[in-house]
Amino acid sequence: MTSWCDCRKAPHWSRPTTSWCRRGERVLVTGPSGSGKSTLFRAIAGKWPFGTGVVTVPKGATVMALPQRPYFPIGTLAAAVTYPAEPGTFSNDQLAAMITAVGLPALADRLDEEAHWNRMLSLGEQQRLGIARAILQAPDYLLLDEATASLDEPSEADLYRLLIDRLPGTTIGSIGHRSTLIAFHSRGLRLTREGDHSRVRESKLEAVNG
């Protein structure tokens, strides 16, 4: 998977000039606030319309971006976890098993309950359901933008182990600030500011600062 973008017309954007990641890698992306980490992920996922450049994804590959605060449509819990797939894509047994696997067994029997789940659940619970959603969708490329940041470190580690176990062929990109994430990644990239843009550089997987 390669990407290039010269986005000097879009503030806080980055200018990657090398291969971003290769299939099957788990890449930890770091850098100071405002360097464009989240924007890079949005561009790769096709959700950033500003600037110019090229993002190349293998033909037929699926890309899923999971932000720090996942979106849940108003409706049943089953539909909320299934999103963006259509309701009914996964059986209740599949959904209940995955909700339990991410550490929310008390919600497994509430699949038919309708609610504003973004209001009902804590951010940590929402992040757990976001991971459940990602495993169910099984994308080729999964971009985690501080998607487990509201969890304590042991819980975050459990979810990363679950992702690696359930999605062995998925390329995972993570934005995070905890050094404990290093153990779950095979490669590091760091965004550094250079004037009006940022550049992606290879980075050793060591203590994360920013």
PDB file of C-alpha atoms in Angstrom:
ATOM      1  CA  MET A   1       0.000   0.000   0.000  1.00  0.00           C
ATOM      2  CA  THR A   2       1.583   3.271  -1.050  1.00  0.00           C
ATOM      3  CA  SER A   3       0.535   6.854  -0.661  1.00  0.00           C
ATOM      4  CA  TRP A   4       1.742  10.271  -1.701  1.00  0.00           C
ATOM      5  CA  CYS A   5       0.173  13.634  -1.148  1.00  0.00           C
ATOM      6  CA  ASP A   6       1.327  17.225  -1.504  1.00  0.00           C
ATOM      7  CA  CYS A   7      -1.259  19.018   0.585  1.00  0.00           C
ATOM      8  CA  ARG A   8       0.332  22.372   1.196  1.00  0.00           C
ATOM      9  CA  LYS A   9      -3.053  23.951   0.468  1.00  0.00           C
ATOM     10  CA  ALA A  10      -4.564  22.042   3.398  1.00  0.00           C
ATOM     11  CA  PRO A  11      -3.153  22.966   6.823  1.00  0.00           C
ATOM     12  CA  HIS A  12      -1.992  20.233   9.201  1.00  0.00           C
ATOM     13  CA  TRP A  13      -1.696  17.698   6.388  1.00  0.00           C
ATOM     14  CA  SER A  14       1.259  15.482   5.614  1.00  0.00           C
ATOM     15  CA  ARG A  15       3.358  14.594   2.646  1.00  0.00           C
ATOM     16  CA  PRO A  16       4.276  10.881   2.684  1.00  0.00           C
ATOM     17  CA  THR A  17       6.926  10.050   0.091  1.00  0.00           C
ATOM     18  CA  THR A  18       7.612   6.364   0.713  1.00  0.00           C
ATOM     19  CA  SER A  19       5.634   3.156   1.031  1.00  0.00           C
ATOM     20  CA  TRP A  20       3.221   3.624   3.898  1.00  0.00           C
ATOM     21  CA  CYS A  21       2.839  -0.044   4.758  1.00  0.00           C
ATOM     22  CA  ARG A  22       2.956  -3.494   3.275  1.00  0.00           C
ATOM     23  CA  ARG A  23       0.303  -6.146   3.475  1.00  0.00           C
ATOM     24  CA  GLY A  24       0.211  -7.959   6.798  1.00  0.00           C
ATOM     25  CA  GLU A  25       2.279  -5.394   8.704  1.00  0.00           C
ATOM     26  CA  ARG A  26       1.257  -3.788  11.970  1.00  0.00           C
ATOM     27  CA  VAL A  27       2.476  -0.196  11.916  1.00  0.00           C
ATOM     28  CA  LEU A  28       2.554   2.255  14.821  1.00  0.00           C
ATOM     29  CA  VAL A  29       2.313   5.883  13.677  1.00  0.00           C
ATOM     30  CA  THR A  30       3.523   8.606  16.051  1.00  0.00           C
ATOM     31  CA  GLY A  31       4.265  12.301  15.894  1.00  0.00           C
ATOM     32  CA  PRO A  32       3.507  15.590  17.636  1.00  0.00           C
ATOM     33  CA  SER A  33       0.001  16.993  17.830  1.00  0.00           C
ATOM     34  CA  GLY A  34      -0.983  18.748  14.614  1.00  0.00           C
ATOM     35  CA  SER A  35       1.481  16.832  12.436  1.00  0.00           C
ATOM     36  CA  GLY A  36      -1.312  15.182  10.438  1.00  0.00           C
ATOM     37  CA  LYS A  37      -1.539  11.646  11.812  1.00  0.00           C
ATOM     38  CA  SER A  38      -5.343  11.522  11.814  1.00  0.00           C
ATOM     39  CA  THR A  39      -5.521  13.287   8.458  1.00  0.00           C
ATOM     40  CA  LEU A  40      -3.163  10.709   6.959  1.00  0.00           C
ATOM     41  CA  PHE A  41      -5.478   7.917   8.077  1.00  0.00           C
ATOM     42  CA  ARG A  42      -8.536   9.749   6.758  1.00  0.00           C
ATOM     43  CA  ALA A  43      -6.866  10.201   3.378  1.00  0.00           C
ATOM     44  CA  ILE A  44      -5.919   6.531   3.138  1.00  0.00           C
ATOM     45  CA  ALA A  45      -9.513   5.612   3.996  1.00  0.00           C
ATOM     46  CA  GLY A  46     -10.831   7.995   1.320  1.00  0.00           C
ATOM     47  CA  LYS A  47     -12.446  10.367   3.819  1.00  0.00           C
ATOM     48  CA  TRP A  48     -10.277  13.478   3.368  1.00  0.00           C
ATOM     49  CA  PRO A  49     -11.242  15.536   0.290  1.00  0.00           C
ATOM     50  CA  PHE A  50      -8.666  18.331   0.626  1.00  0.00           C
ATOM     51  CA  GLY A  51      -5.228  18.755  -0.916  1.00  0.00           C
ATOM     52  CA  THR A  52      -3.769  16.907  -3.891  1.00  0.00           C
ATOM     53  CA  GLY A  53      -1.962  13.634  -4.402  1.00  0.00           C
ATOM     54  CA  VAL A  54      -2.442   9.910  -4.770  1.00  0.00           C
ATOM     55  CA  VAL A  55      -3.331   7.103  -2.379  1.00  0.00           C
ATOM     56  CA  THR A  56      -2.948   3.627  -3.861  1.00  0.00           C
ATOM     57  CA  VAL A  57      -4.725   0.637  -2.342  1.00  0.00           C
ATOM     58  CA  PRO A  58      -4.561  -2.893  -3.822  1.00  0.00           C
ATOM     59  CA  LYS A  59      -7.487  -3.606  -6.132  1.00  0.00           C
ATOM     60  CA  GLY A  60     -10.434  -5.074  -4.264  1.00  0.00           C
ATOM     61  CA  ALA A  61      -8.928  -4.395  -0.829  1.00  0.00           C
ATOM     62  CA  THR A  62     -11.165  -3.061   1.928  1.00  0.00           C
ATOM     63  CA  VAL A  63     -10.065  -0.256   4.249  1.00  0.00           C
ATOM     64  CA  MET A  64     -11.693   0.518   7.588  1.00  0.00           C
ATOM     65  CA  ALA A  65     -10.837   3.520   9.759  1.00  0.00           C
ATOM     66  CA  LEU A  66     -11.814   3.434  13.416  1.00  0.00           C
ATOM     67  CA  PRO A  67     -11.634   6.796  15.237  1.00  0.00           C
ATOM     68  CA  GLN A  68     -11.325   7.470  18.933  1.00  0.00           C
ATOM     69  CA  ARG A  69     -15.080   7.998  19.177  1.00  0.00           C
ATOM     70  CA  PRO A  70     -16.832   5.510  16.878  1.00  0.00           C
ATOM     71  CA  TYR A  71     -20.155   6.378  15.278  1.00  0.00           C
ATOM     72  CA  PHE A  72     -23.194   4.341  16.290  1.00  0.00           C
ATOM     73  CA  PRO A  73     -26.481   4.858  14.432  1.00  0.00           C
ATOM     74  CA  ILE A  74     -29.613   5.249  16.544  1.00  0.00           C
ATOM     75  CA  GLY A  75     -31.359   1.890  16.644  1.00  0.00           C
ATOM     76  CA  THR A  76     -30.808  -1.584  17.972  1.00  0.00           C
ATOM     77  CA  LEU A  77     -27.495  -2.593  19.470  1.00  0.00           C
ATOM     78  CA  ALA A  78     -27.249  -5.257  16.770  1.00  0.00           C
ATOM     79  CA  ALA A  79     -27.491  -2.621  14.043  1.00  0.00           C
ATOM     80  CA  ALA A  80     -25.021  -0.355  15.855  1.00  0.00           C
ATOM     81  CA  VAL A  81     -22.356  -3.048  16.057  1.00  0.00           C
ATOM     82  CA  THR A  82     -23.044  -4.271  12.509  1.00  0.00           C
ATOM     83  CA  TYR A  83     -22.624  -0.782  10.979  1.00  0.00           C
ATOM     84  CA  PRO A  84     -21.479   0.060   8.302  1.00  0.00           C
ATOM     85  CA  ALA A  85     -22.755  -3.283   7.047  1.00  0.00           C
ATOM     86  CA  GLU A  86     -26.489  -3.718   6.621  1.00  0.00           C
ATOM     87  CA  PRO A  87     -28.519  -4.974   9.613  1.00  0.00           C
ATOM     88  CA  GLY A  88     -28.821  -8.749   9.460  1.00  0.00           C
ATOM     89  CA  THR A  89     -25.354  -9.231   7.937  1.00  0.00           C
ATOM     90  CA  PHE A  90     -24.278 -11.075  11.083  1.00  0.00           C
ATOM     91  CA  SER A  91     -26.364 -13.452  13.172  1.00  0.00           C
ATOM     92  CA  ASN A  92     -27.265 -12.633  16.768  1.00  0.00           C
ATOM     93  CA  ASP A  93     -25.037 -15.499  17.859  1.00  0.00           C
ATOM     94  CA  GLN A  94     -22.073 -13.978  16.015  1.00  0.00           C
ATOM     95  CA  LEU A  95     -22.759 -10.552  17.474  1.00  0.00           C
ATOM     96  CA  ALA A  96     -23.237 -11.839  21.024  1.00  0.00           C
ATOM     97  CA  ALA A  97     -20.041 -13.869  20.854  1.00  0.00           C
ATOM     98  CA  MET A  98     -18.024 -10.891  19.600  1.00  0.00           C
ATOM     99  CA  ILE A  99     -19.493  -8.463  22.140  1.00  0.00           C
ATOM    100  CA  THR A 100     -18.539 -10.931  24.856  1.00  0.00           C
ATOM    101  CA  ALA A 101     -15.051 -11.386  23.378  1.00  0.00           C
ATOM    102  CA  VAL A 102     -14.318  -7.651  23.636  1.00  0.00           C
ATOM    103  CA  GLY A 103     -15.253  -7.652  27.314  1.00  0.00           C
ATOM    104  CA  LEU A 104     -18.906  -6.569  27.341  1.00  0.00           C
ATOM    105  CA  PRO A 105     -20.839  -9.755  28.217  1.00  0.00           C
ATOM    106  CA  ALA A 106     -23.590  -7.752  29.938  1.00  0.00           C
ATOM    107  CA  LEU A 107     -24.560  -6.282  26.561  1.00  0.00           C
ATOM    108  CA  ALA A 108     -24.725  -9.596  24.730  1.00  0.00           C
ATOM    109  CA  ASP A 109     -28.405 -10.140  25.555  1.00  0.00           C
ATOM    110  CA  ARG A 110     -29.443  -6.574  24.631  1.00  0.00           C
ATOM    111  CA  LEU A 111     -29.033  -6.877  20.869  1.00  0.00           C
ATOM    112  CA  ASP A 112     -32.670  -6.011  20.121  1.00  0.00           C
ATOM    113  CA  GLU A 113     -32.727  -2.995  22.448  1.00  0.00           C
ATOM    114  CA  GLU A 114     -33.004   0.382  20.701  1.00  0.00           C
ATOM    115  CA  ALA A 115     -31.110   3.370  22.097  1.00  0.00           C
ATOM    116  CA  HIS A 116     -28.770   6.289  21.420  1.00  0.00           C
ATOM    117  CA  TRP A 117     -25.743   4.103  22.077  1.00  0.00           C
ATOM    118  CA  ASN A 118     -23.280   6.995  21.862  1.00  0.00           C
ATOM    119  CA  ARG A 119     -25.104   8.493  24.852  1.00  0.00           C
ATOM    120  CA  MET A 120     -25.819   5.269  26.714  1.00  0.00           C
ATOM    121  CA  LEU A 121     -22.305   3.850  26.770  1.00  0.00           C
ATOM    122  CA  SER A 122     -19.056   5.171  28.176  1.00  0.00           C
ATOM    123  CA  LEU A 123     -16.329   6.002  25.665  1.00  0.00           C
ATOM    124  CA  GLY A 124     -14.407   2.927  26.786  1.00  0.00           C
ATOM    125  CA  GLU A 125     -17.436   0.721  26.090  1.00  0.00           C
ATOM    126  CA  GLN A 126     -17.901   2.386  22.714  1.00  0.00           C
ATOM    127  CA  GLN A 127     -14.282   1.663  21.865  1.00  0.00           C
ATOM    128  CA  ARG A 128     -14.713  -1.988  22.800  1.00  0.00           C
ATOM    129  CA  LEU A 129     -17.723  -2.205  20.474  1.00  0.00           C
ATOM    130  CA  GLY A 130     -15.701  -0.468  17.781  1.00  0.00           C
ATOM    131  CA  ILE A 131     -13.119  -3.248  17.983  1.00  0.00           C
ATOM    132  CA  ALA A 132     -15.929  -5.820  17.824  1.00  0.00           C
ATOM    133  CA  ARG A 133     -17.209  -4.087  14.693  1.00  0.00           C
ATOM    134  CA  ALA A 134     -13.750  -4.167  13.107  1.00  0.00           C
ATOM    135  CA  ILE A 135     -13.294  -7.877  13.752  1.00  0.00           C
ATOM    136  CA  LEU A 136     -16.711  -8.659  12.325  1.00  0.00           C
ATOM    137  CA  GLN A 137     -16.002  -6.616   9.177  1.00  0.00           C
ATOM    138  CA  ALA A 138     -12.508  -8.168   8.806  1.00  0.00           C
ATOM    139  CA  PRO A 139     -11.057  -5.473   6.502  1.00  0.00           C
ATOM    140  CA  ASP A 140      -7.808  -5.904   4.620  1.00  0.00           C
ATOM    141  CA  TYR A 141      -6.518  -2.654   6.134  1.00  0.00           C
ATOM    142  CA  LEU A 142      -7.567  -1.459   9.581  1.00  0.00           C
ATOM    143  CA  LEU A 143      -6.631   2.059  10.714  1.00  0.00           C
ATOM    144  CA  LEU A 144      -6.948   2.647  14.454  1.00  0.00           C
ATOM    145  CA  ASP A 145      -6.822   6.329  15.362  1.00  0.00           C
ATOM    146  CA  GLU A 146      -6.395   6.168  19.142  1.00  0.00           C
ATOM    147  CA  ALA A 147      -9.275   3.706  18.971  1.00  0.00           C
ATOM    148  CA  THR A 148      -8.438   2.170  22.364  1.00  0.00           C
ATOM    149  CA  ALA A 149      -7.086   5.263  24.108  1.00  0.00           C
ATOM    150  CA  SER A 150      -9.894   5.465  26.691  1.00  0.00           C
ATOM    151  CA  LEU A 151      -9.177   1.986  28.030  1.00  0.00           C
ATOM    152  CA  ASP A 152      -6.647   1.100  30.703  1.00  0.00           C
ATOM    153  CA  GLU A 153      -3.445  -0.452  29.436  1.00  0.00           C
ATOM    154  CA  PRO A 154      -4.268  -4.097  30.322  1.00  0.00           C
ATOM    155  CA  SER A 155      -7.653  -3.827  28.580  1.00  0.00           C
ATOM    156  CA  GLU A 156      -6.055  -2.189  25.553  1.00  0.00           C
ATOM    157  CA  ALA A 157      -3.492  -4.979  25.391  1.00  0.00           C
ATOM    158  CA  ASP A 158      -6.241  -7.606  25.549  1.00  0.00           C
ATOM    159  CA  LEU A 159      -8.032  -6.014  22.607  1.00  0.00           C
ATOM    160  CA  TYR A 160      -4.860  -5.855  20.516  1.00  0.00           C
ATOM    161  CA  ARG A 161      -4.202  -9.519  21.223  1.00  0.00           C
ATOM    162  CA  LEU A 162      -7.773 -10.261  20.132  1.00  0.00           C
ATOM    163  CA  LEU A 163      -7.311  -8.279  16.911  1.00  0.00           C
ATOM    164  CA  ILE A 164      -4.093 -10.077  16.068  1.00  0.00           C
ATOM    165  CA  ASP A 165      -5.666 -13.460  16.817  1.00  0.00           C
ATOM    166  CA  ARG A 166      -8.907 -12.884  14.890  1.00  0.00           C
ATOM    167  CA  LEU A 167      -7.479 -10.848  11.989  1.00  0.00           C
ATOM    168  CA  PRO A 168      -4.125 -12.502  11.221  1.00  0.00           C
ATOM    169  CA  GLY A 169      -4.109 -11.338   7.585  1.00  0.00           C
ATOM    170  CA  THR A 170      -5.159  -7.746   8.206  1.00  0.00           C
ATOM    171  CA  THR A 171      -2.695  -4.890   7.924  1.00  0.00           C
ATOM    172  CA  ILE A 172      -3.115  -2.725  11.022  1.00  0.00           C
ATOM    173  CA  GLY A 173      -2.086   0.894  11.358  1.00  0.00           C
ATOM    174  CA  SER A 174      -2.316   2.472  14.814  1.00  0.00           C
ATOM    175  CA  ILE A 175      -2.016   6.013  16.082  1.00  0.00           C
ATOM    176  CA  GLY A 176      -1.216   5.963  19.774  1.00  0.00           C
ATOM    177  CA  HIS A 177       0.824   7.562  22.522  1.00  0.00           C
ATOM    178  CA  ARG A 178       1.431   4.657  24.897  1.00  0.00           C
ATOM    179  CA  SER A 179       4.718   2.794  24.813  1.00  0.00           C
ATOM    180  CA  THR A 180       2.801  -0.396  25.650  1.00  0.00           C
ATOM    181  CA  LEU A 181       1.493  -0.420  22.056  1.00  0.00           C
ATOM    182  CA  ILE A 182       4.976  -1.152  20.734  1.00  0.00           C
ATOM    183  CA  ALA A 183       4.703  -4.851  21.578  1.00  0.00           C
ATOM    184  CA  PHE A 184       1.816  -5.259  19.128  1.00  0.00           C
ATOM    185  CA  HIS A 185       3.471  -3.640  16.111  1.00  0.00           C
ATOM    186  CA  SER A 186       6.264  -4.712  13.789  1.00  0.00           C
ATOM    187  CA  ARG A 187       7.184  -1.326  12.321  1.00  0.00           C
ATOM    188  CA  GLY A 188       7.184   2.341  13.338  1.00  0.00           C
ATOM    189  CA  LEU A 189       6.544   5.504  11.326  1.00  0.00           C
ATOM    190  CA  ARG A 190       6.807   9.044  12.643  1.00  0.00           C
ATOM    191  CA  LEU A 191       5.432  12.274  11.204  1.00  0.00           C
ATOM    192  CA  THR A 192       7.722  15.259  11.606  1.00  0.00           C
ATOM    193  CA  ARG A 193       6.926  18.867  10.751  1.00  0.00           C
ATOM    194  CA  GLU A 194       8.913  20.453   7.926  1.00  0.00           C
ATOM    195  CA  GLY A 195       7.706  23.984   7.336  1.00  0.00           C
ATOM    196  CA  ASP A 196       4.143  23.936   6.029  1.00  0.00           C
ATOM    197  CA  HIS A 197       3.899  20.157   5.729  1.00  0.00           C
ATOM    198  CA  SER A 198       4.888  16.980   7.551  1.00  0.00           C
ATOM    199  CA  ARG A 199       6.993  14.083   6.364  1.00  0.00           C
ATOM    200  CA  VAL A 200       6.652  10.397   7.182  1.00  0.00           C
ATOM    201  CA  ARG A 201       9.881   8.745   8.269  1.00  0.00           C
ATOM    202  CA  GLU A 202      10.826   5.305   9.485  1.00  0.00           C
ATOM    203  CA  SER A 203      11.044   5.210  13.281  1.00  0.00           C
ATOM    204  CA  LYS A 204      12.468   2.673  15.689  1.00  0.00           C
ATOM    205  CA  LEU A 205       9.874   1.062  17.892  1.00  0.00           C
ATOM    206  CA  GLU A 206      10.879   2.494  21.225  1.00  0.00           C
ATOM    207  CA  ALA A 207       9.306   4.682  23.865  1.00  0.00           C
ATOM    208  CA  VAL A 208       6.533   6.747  22.262  1.00  0.00           C
ATOM    209  CA  ASN A 209       6.717  10.487  22.812  1.00  0.00           C
ATOM    210  CA  GLY A 210       3.779  12.273  21.166  1.00  0.00           C
TER     211      GLY A 210
END
